[in-house]
XYZ file of C-alpha atoms in Angstrom:
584
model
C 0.000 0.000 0.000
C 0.904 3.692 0.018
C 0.214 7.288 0.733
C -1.860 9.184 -1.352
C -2.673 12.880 -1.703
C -5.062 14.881 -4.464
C -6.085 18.532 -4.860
C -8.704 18.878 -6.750
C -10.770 21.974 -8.788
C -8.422 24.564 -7.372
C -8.531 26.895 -9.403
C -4.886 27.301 -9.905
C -2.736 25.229 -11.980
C 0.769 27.391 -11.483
C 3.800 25.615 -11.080
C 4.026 27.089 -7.745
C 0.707 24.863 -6.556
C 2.446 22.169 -8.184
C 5.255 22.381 -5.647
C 3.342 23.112 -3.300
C 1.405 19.746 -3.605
C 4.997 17.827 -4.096
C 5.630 19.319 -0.396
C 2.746 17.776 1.511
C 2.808 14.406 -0.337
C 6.591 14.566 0.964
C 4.754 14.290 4.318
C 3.456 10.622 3.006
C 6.520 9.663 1.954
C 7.080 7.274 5.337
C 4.085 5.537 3.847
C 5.766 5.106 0.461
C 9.321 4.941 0.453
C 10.051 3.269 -2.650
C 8.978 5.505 -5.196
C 6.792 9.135 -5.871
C 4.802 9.926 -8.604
C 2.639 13.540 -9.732
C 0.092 13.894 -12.253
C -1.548 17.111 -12.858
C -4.032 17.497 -14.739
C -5.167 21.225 -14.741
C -6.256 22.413 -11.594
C -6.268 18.647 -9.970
C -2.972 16.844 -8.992
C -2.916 12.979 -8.039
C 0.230 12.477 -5.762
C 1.420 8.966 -4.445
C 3.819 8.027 -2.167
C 4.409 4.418 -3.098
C 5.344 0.956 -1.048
C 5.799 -1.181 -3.731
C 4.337 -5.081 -3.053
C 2.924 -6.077 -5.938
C 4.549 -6.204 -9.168
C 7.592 -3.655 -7.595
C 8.923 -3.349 -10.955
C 6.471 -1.608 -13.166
C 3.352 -1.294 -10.693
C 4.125 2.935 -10.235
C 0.921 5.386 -10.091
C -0.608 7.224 -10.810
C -2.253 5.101 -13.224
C -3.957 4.793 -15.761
C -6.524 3.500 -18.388
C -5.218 2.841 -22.175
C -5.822 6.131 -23.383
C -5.155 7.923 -20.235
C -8.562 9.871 -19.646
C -8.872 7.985 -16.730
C -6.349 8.746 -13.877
C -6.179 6.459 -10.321
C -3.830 7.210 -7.240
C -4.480 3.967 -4.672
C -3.154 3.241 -1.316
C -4.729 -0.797 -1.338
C -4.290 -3.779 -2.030
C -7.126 -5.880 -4.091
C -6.951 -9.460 -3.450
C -9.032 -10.339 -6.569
C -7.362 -8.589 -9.283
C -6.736 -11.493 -11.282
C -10.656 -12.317 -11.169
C -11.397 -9.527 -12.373
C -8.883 -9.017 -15.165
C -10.434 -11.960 -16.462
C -14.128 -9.909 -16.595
C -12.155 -7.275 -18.346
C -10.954 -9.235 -21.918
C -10.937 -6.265 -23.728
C -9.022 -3.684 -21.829
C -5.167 -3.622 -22.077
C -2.991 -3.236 -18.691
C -0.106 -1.673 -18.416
C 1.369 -3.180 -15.301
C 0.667 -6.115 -13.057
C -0.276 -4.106 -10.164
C -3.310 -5.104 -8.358
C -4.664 -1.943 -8.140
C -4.781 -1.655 -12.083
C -8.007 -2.709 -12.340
C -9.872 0.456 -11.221
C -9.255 2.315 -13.927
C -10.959 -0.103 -15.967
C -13.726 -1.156 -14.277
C -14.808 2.215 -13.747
C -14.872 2.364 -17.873
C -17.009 -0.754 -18.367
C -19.310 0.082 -14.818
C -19.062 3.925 -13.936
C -19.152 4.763 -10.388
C -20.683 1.376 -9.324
C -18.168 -1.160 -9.161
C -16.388 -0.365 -5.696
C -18.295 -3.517 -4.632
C -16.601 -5.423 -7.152
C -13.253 -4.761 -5.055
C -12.165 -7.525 -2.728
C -9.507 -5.892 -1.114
C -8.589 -2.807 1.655
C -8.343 0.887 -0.845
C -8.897 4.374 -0.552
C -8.510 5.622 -3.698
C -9.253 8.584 -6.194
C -10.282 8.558 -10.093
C -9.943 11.362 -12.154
C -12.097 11.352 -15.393
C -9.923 13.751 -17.491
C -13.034 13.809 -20.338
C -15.164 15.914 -17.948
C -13.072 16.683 -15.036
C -15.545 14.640 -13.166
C -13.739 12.632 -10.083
C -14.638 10.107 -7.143
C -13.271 8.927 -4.088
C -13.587 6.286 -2.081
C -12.422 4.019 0.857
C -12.722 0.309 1.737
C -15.619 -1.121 3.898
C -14.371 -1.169 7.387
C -11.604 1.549 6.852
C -8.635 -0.498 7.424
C -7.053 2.243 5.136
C -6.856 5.482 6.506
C -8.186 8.103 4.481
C -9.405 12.264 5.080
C -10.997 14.788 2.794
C -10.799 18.777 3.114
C -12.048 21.955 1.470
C -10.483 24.703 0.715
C -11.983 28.308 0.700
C -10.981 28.325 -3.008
C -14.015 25.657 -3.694
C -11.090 23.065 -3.894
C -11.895 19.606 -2.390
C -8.313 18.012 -0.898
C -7.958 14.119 -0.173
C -5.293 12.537 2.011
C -4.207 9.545 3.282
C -3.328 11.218 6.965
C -4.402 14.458 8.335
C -1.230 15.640 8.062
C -0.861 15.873 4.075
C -4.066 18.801 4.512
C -4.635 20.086 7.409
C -2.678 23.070 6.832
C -4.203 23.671 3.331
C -8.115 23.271 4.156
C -10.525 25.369 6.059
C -12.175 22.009 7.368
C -11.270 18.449 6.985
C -12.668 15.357 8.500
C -12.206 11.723 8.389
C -13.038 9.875 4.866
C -16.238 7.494 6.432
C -15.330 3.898 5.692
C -17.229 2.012 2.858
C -18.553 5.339 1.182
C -17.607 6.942 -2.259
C -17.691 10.676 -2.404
C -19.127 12.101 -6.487
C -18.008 14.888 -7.753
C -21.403 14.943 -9.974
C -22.963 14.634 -6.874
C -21.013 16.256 -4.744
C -22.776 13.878 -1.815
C -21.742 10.824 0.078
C -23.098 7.456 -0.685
C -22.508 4.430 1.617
C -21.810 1.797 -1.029
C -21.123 -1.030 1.579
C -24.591 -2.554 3.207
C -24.114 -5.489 4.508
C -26.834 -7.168 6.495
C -25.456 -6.829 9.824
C -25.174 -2.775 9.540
C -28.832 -2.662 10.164
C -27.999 -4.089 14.011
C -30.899 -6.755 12.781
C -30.334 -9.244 15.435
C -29.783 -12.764 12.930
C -30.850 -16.224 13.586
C -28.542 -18.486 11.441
C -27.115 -21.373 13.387
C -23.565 -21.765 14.307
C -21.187 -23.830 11.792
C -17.801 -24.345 13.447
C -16.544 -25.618 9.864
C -18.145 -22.612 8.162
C -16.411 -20.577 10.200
C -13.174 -21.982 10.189
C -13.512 -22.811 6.430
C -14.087 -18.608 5.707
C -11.259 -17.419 8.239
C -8.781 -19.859 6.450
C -9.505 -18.306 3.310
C -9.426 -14.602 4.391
C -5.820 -15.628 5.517
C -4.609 -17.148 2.376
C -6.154 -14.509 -0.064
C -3.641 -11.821 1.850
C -0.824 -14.005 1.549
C -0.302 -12.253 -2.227
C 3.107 -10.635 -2.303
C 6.062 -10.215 -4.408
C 8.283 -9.121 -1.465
C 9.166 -10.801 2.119
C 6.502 -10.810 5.272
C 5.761 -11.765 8.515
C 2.905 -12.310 10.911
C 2.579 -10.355 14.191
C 1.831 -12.795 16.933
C 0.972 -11.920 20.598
C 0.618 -15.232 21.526
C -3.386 -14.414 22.081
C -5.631 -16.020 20.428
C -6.185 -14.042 17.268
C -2.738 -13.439 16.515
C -1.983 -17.315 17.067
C -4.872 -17.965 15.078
C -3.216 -16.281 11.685
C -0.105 -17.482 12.310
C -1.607 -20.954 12.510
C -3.417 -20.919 9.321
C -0.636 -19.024 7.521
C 2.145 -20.908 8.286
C -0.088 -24.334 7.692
C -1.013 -23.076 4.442
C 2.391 -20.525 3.064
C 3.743 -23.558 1.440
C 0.980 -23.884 -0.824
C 1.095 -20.361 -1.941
C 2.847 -18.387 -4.844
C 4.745 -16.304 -1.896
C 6.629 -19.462 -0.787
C 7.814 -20.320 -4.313
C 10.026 -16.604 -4.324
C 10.229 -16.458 -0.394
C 10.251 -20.002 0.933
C 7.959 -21.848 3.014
C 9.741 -20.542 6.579
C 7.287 -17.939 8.189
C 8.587 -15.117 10.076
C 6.648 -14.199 13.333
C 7.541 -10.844 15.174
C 6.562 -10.078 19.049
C 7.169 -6.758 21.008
C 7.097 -6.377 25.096
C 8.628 -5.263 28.283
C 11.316 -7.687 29.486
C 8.934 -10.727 31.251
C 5.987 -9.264 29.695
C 3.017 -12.070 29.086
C 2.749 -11.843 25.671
C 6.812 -12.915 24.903
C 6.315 -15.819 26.844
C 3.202 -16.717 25.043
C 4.387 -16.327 21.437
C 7.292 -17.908 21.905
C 5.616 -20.934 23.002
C 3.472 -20.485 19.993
C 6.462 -20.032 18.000
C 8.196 -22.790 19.367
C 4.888 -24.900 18.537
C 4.062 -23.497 14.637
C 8.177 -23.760 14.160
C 8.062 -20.011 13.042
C 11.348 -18.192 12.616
C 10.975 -16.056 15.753
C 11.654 -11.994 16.467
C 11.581 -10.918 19.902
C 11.500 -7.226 20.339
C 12.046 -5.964 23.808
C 11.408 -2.268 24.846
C 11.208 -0.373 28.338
C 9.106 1.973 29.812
C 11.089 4.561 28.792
C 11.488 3.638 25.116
C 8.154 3.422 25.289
C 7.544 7.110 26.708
C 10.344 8.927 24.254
C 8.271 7.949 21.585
C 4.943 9.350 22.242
C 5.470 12.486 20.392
C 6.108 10.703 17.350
C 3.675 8.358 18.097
C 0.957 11.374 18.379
C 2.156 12.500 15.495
C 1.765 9.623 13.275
C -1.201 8.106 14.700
C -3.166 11.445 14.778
C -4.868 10.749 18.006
C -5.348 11.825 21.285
C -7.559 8.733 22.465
C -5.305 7.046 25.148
C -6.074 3.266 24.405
C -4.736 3.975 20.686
C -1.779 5.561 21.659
C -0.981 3.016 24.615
C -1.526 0.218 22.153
C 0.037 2.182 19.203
C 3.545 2.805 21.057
C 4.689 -0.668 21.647
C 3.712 -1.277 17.666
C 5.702 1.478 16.294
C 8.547 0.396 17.619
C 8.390 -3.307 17.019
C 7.675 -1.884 12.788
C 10.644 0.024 13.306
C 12.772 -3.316 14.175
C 10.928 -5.163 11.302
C 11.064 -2.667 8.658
C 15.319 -2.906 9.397
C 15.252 -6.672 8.533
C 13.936 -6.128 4.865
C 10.208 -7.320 5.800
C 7.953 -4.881 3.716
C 4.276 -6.257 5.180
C 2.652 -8.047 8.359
C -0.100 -10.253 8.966
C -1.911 -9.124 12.131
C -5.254 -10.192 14.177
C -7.518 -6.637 14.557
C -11.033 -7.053 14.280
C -11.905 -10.335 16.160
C -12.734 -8.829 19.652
C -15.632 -6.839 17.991
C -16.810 -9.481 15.805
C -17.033 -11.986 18.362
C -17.331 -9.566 21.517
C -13.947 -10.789 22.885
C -13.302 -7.801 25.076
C -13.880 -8.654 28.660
C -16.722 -6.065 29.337
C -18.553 -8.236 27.019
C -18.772 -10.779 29.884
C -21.279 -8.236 31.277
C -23.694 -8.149 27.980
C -27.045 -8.274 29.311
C -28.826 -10.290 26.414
C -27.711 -11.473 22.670
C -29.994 -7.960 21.333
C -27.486 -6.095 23.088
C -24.450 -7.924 22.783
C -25.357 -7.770 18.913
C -25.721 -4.697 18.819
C -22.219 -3.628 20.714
C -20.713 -5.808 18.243
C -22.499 -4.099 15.442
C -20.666 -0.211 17.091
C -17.775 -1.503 17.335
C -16.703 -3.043 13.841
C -18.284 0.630 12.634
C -16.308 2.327 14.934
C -12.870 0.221 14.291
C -11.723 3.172 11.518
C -11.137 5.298 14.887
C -9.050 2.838 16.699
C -7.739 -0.302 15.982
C -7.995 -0.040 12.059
C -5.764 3.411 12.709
C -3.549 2.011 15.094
C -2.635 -0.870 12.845
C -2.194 1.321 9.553
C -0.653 4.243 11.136
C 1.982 2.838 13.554
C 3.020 0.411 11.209
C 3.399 2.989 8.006
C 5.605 5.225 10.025
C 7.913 2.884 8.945
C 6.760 1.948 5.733
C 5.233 -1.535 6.453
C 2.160 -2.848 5.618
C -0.379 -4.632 8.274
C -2.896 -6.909 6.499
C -5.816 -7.996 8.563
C -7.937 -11.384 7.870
C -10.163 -10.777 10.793
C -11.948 -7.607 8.208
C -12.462 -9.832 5.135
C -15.363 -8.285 4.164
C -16.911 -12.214 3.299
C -15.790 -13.547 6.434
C -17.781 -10.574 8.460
C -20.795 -11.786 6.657
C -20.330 -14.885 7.822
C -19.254 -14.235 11.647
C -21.843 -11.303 12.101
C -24.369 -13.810 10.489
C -24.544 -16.222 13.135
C -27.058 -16.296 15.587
C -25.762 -14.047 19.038
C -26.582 -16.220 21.279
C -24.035 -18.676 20.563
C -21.532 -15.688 21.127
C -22.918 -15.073 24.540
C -20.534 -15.619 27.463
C -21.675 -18.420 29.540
C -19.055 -19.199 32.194
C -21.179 -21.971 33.616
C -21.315 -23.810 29.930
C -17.274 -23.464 29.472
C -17.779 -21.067 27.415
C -15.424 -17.948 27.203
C -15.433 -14.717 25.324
C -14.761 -15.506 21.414
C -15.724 -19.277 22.315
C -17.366 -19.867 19.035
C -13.721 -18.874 17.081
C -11.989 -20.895 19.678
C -14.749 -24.076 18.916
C -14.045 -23.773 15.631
C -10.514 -24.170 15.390
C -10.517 -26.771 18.579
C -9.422 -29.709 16.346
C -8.276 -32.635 18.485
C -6.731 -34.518 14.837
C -4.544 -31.980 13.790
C -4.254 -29.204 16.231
C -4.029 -25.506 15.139
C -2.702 -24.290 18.555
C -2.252 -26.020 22.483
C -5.205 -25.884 24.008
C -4.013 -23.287 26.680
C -3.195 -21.120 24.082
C -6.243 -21.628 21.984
C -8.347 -20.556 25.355
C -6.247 -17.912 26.978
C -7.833 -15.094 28.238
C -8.296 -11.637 25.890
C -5.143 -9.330 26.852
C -5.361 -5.867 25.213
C -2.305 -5.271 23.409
C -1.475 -2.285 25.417
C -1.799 -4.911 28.887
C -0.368 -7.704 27.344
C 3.402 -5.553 26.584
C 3.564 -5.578 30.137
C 1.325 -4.405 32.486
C 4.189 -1.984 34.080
C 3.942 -0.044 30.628
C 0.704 1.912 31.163
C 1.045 2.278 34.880
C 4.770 3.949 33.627
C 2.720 6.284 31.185
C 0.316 7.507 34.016
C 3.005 8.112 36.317
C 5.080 10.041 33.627
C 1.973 12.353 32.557
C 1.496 13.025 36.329
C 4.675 14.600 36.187
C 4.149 17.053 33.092
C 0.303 17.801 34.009
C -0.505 19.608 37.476
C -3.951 19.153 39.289
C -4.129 23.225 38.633
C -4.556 22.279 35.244
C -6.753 19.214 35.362
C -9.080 22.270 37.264
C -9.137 24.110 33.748
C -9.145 21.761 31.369
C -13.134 21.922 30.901
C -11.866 25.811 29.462
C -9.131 24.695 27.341
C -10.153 21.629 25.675
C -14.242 22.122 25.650
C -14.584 18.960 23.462
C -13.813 15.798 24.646
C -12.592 16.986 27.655
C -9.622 14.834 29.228
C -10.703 13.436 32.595
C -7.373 11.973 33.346
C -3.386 13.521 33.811
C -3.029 11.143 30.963
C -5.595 12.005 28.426
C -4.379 16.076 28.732
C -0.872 15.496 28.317
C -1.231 13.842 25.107
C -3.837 16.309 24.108
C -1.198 18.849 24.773
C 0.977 16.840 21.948
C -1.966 16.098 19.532
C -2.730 20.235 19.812
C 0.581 21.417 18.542
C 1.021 18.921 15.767
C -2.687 19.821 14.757
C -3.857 23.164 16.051
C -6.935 22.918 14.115
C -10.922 23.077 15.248
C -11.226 20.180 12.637
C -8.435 17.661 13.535
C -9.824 18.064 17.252
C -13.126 16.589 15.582
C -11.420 13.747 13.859
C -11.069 11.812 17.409
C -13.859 10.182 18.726
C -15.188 10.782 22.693
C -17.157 9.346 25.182
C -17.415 7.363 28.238
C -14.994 3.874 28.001
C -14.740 1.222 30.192
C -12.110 -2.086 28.460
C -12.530 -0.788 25.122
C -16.475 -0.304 25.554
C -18.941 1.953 23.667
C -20.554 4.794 25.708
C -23.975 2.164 25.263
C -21.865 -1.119 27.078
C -21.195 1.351 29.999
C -24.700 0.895 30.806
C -24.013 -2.591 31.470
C -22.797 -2.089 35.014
C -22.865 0.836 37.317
C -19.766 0.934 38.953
C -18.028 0.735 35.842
C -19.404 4.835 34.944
C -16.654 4.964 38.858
C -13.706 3.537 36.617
C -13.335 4.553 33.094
C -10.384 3.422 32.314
C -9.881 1.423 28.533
C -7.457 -0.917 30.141
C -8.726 -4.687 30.269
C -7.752 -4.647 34.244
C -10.643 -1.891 34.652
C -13.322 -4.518 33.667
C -13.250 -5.311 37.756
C -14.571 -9.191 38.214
C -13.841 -10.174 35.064
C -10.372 -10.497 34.119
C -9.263 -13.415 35.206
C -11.966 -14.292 37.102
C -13.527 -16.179 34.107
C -10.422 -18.247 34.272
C -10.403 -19.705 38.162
C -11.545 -22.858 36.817
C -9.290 -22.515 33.238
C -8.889 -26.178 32.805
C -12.500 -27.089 33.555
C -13.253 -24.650 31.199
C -11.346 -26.560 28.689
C -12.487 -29.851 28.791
C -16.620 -28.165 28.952
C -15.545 -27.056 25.532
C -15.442 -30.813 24.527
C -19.361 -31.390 25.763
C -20.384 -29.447 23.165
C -19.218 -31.901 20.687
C -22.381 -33.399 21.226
C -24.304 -30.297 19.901
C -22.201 -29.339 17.522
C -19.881 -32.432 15.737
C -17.029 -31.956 14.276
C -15.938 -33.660 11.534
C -12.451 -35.221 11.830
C -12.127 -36.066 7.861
C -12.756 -32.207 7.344
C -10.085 -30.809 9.195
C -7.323 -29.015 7.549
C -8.943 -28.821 3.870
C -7.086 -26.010 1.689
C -9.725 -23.644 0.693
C -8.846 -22.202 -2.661
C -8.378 -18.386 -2.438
């Protein structure tokens, strides 16, 4: 993927705009280090910063369609490209980039093919034959993407905040799975899946289903013409991708150029739980194994350039974010140009720990249903920004847009946390990988209890970052901060020092706006707060502040194990199924 930047209608096509343009997309360029490309057209300019994965050689944008009315700058990757060059006989490419087919399918569809796109994008056409243009970004926002206006009637589109803010009179985030018309000059949500209506469904769990649709979300992303790793925590989603990946790499076109040896990547404080649990999961999946250790104050020397890359103020992003920029750092440096990572499963399958406190399935539906809307804000940021700093890619299985339709399909109750049953948060994922033939993970792995990333570095890590904000923000000011930051408020010493931060990298009313609010408790929606009352006396996003729950729901860990096995009763499990290659 890349960083991408386009000004267009602004009146003013003067080769001093033009270098004016090549200086903000040289903000991008972290995003794109391997090559830069311009196209004006007029008064509109397409810039890319590019990170060249597929087709490295001649895949450079902008790009274009044969006769080059038609002019794309992409930051994506589209997993089905070769599908649909195959619906496209009669149009001639001119590189093997994945992202080539845009061009043409707006040609043979117009504006409605975004649909068509299996893949993560944000991207912008230019139709040179009327100076007509549209935008648009992938379903769950897994790509970061913001548009802006300029006084000048010019409309200004960036892959971070940071390419316009200083150039528009207001800017906001891009919303995920719309495409913004030029004709129209409107919105339009292009993405409606069934679950977006918060419709509570009734479909039946399939453990096979299930696995069967995760397997292939993981080997569709394993298309590459460059090395990459997997990110593994040792938790269960991270495990989970490794697992499939490295049982199914050798099958793949990226093990006939890279080998069949999969690289796996961890990052804590020295004794920190999740080291010990990936390398056990290492040691068991017979990954070639990166251990990146950092400490407290590693940690807190990089929160300015965290803030500044990230572009947020919430704290669980930038607790979670830290640790992760500096592990992409240490991967970028040995040659790895993309990772696969695990974002997404705690809000399709309600694996946070507050979720043990879900009243009914209605409502623990529904949370889910906020929370994959809302993961454009936070994890989906998190996981693009922090890891683009450096100029790596993170691809994420968990937000194939099939495999949502699937998950979010199944019927809540099964979902439901049920300590007395043996059932845990995410226990339907964890059934459906619980293969006694041919094991995916150890079965104390494949049930170990949700750690947030930002808990699971090392608990010592966020109790370090309160105690260093303490130190740079006085109660005097906590007494005035209603006055000085009148939106979204910080409540905490930490919340208003990085505020301070966010503030001077982006002064602006607008990039204030661009960061979501509201009461938190573990990750929770403002709604889930409901859920208990003493949690509205502890807002803090840490998993610890779910009080009663973390560990708690593991007193009895083994018996929880073996109750998974009763259930084999209700649900079977085929043995001569297991460990089918699904054809991506």
């Amino acid at each position: 993927m890349c960083g991408i930047l386009a000004v267009l209608g602004c009146s003013d096509d003067s080769q001093a705009k033009r270098v004016r343009v090549l200086e903000l997309s040289r903000r991008l360029k972290h995003r794109g280090p391997d090559w830069s490309g311009l196209h004006q057209h007029g008064d509109c300019y397409l810039a890319h910063q590019r990170l060249a994965i597929v087709d490295p050689a001649s895949g450079d944008q902008p790009l274009f369609n044969e006769d080059k009315t038609v002019v794309v700058t992409v930051n994506g990757e589209i997993y089905n490209h070769e599908e649909l060059r195959k619906q496209l006989p009669n149009h001639k490419f001119r590189t093997g980039s994945d992202c080539d087919v845009i061009a043409h399918l707006y040609e043979e569809h117009g504006e409605n093919f975004v649909d068509m796109l299996d893949g993560i994008f944000s991207f912008v056409l230019l139709d040179t034959r009327d100076n007509s243009f549209i935008v648009a970004r992938d379903a769950i926002g897994v790509t970061s993407l913001y548009i802006g206006w300029g006084l000048d009637g010019s409309v200004w589109i960036s892959s971070e905040m940071k390419g316009l803010n200083d150039d528009c009179e207001h800017f906001e985030c891009f919303p995920p799975g719309h495409l913004y018309s030029s004709r129209e000059r409107a919105f339009r949500r292009w993405y409606n899946p069934p679950w977006f209506s918060e419709a509570i469904p009734s479909a039946p769990y399939d453990p096979l289903a299930l696995r069967h649709a995760f397997e292939k979300a993981v080997i569709k992303r394993l298309m590459t013409d460059v090395p990459f790793g997997v990110l593994l925590s040792g938790g269960l989603d991270s495990s989970l991708v490794a697992s499939i990946t490295s049982r199914y790499l050798a099958t793949t076109k990226a093990a006939e150029q890279w080998g069949s040896k999969l690289h796996s990547f961890c990052v804590g404080l020295e004794g920190s739980p999740d080291l010990k649990a990936a390398k056990e999961v290492a040691d068991y999946l017979g990954t070639v194994h990166h251990e990146f250790h950092f400490t407290v104050q590693d940690g807190i020397d990089a929160i300015e350039d965290v803030i500044y890359h990230i572009e947020t103020y919430d704290v669980t992003t930038i607790r979670a974010s830290t640790p992760m920029f500096l592990m992409s750092r240490k991967i970028k440096s040995l040659g790895v140009k993309w990772v696969i990572s695990g974002e997404g499963s705690d809000e399709i399958f309600g694996g946070y720990l507050y979720f043990h406190k879900a009243p009914n399935k209605e409502e623990f539906h529904q949370e889910t249903c906020r929370k994959i809307k809302a993961l454009h804000q936070y994890d989906c940021l998190r996981a693009n920004k922090s890891t683009f700093a450096w100029g790596l890619e993170a691809r994420v299985p968990f937000l194939d847009k099939e495999f949502i339709n699937v998950a979010m399909n199944i019927d809540p109750e099964w979902k439901m946390i049920k300590r007395e049953e043996g059932r845990i948060e995410k226990w339907v994922l964890r059934r459906a990988f619980d293969d006694e033939e041919k094991p995916y993970l150890p079965k104390h792995i494949l049930y170990r209890q949700k750690e947030q990333f930002s808990d699971g570095v090392g608990y010592s890590w966020i109790d370090g970052l309160k105690d260093h904000a303490a130190k740079h923000v006085t109660d005097k000011m906590m007494l005035n901060a209603g006055n000085i930051f009148p939106h979204n408020t910080p409540t905490t010493k930490e919340a208003y020092y990085y505020r301070m931060i966010f503030e001077r990298f982006f002064p602006q009313n607008s990039a204030v706006l661009t960061v979501p609010g509201g009461a938190s408790v573990a990750c929770s929606t403002a709604k889930a707060v409901e859920w208990d009352a003493s949690w509205s006396k502890n807002l803090d996003p840490s998993g610890r502040a779910a009080l009663g729950v973390h560990m708690s729901a593991y007193d009895e860990k083994a018996n929880s194990v073996s109750k998974a096995a009763e259930f084999e009763k209700i649900i079977p499990m085929e043995s001569s199924h297991v460990g089918v290659a699904i054809q991506s």
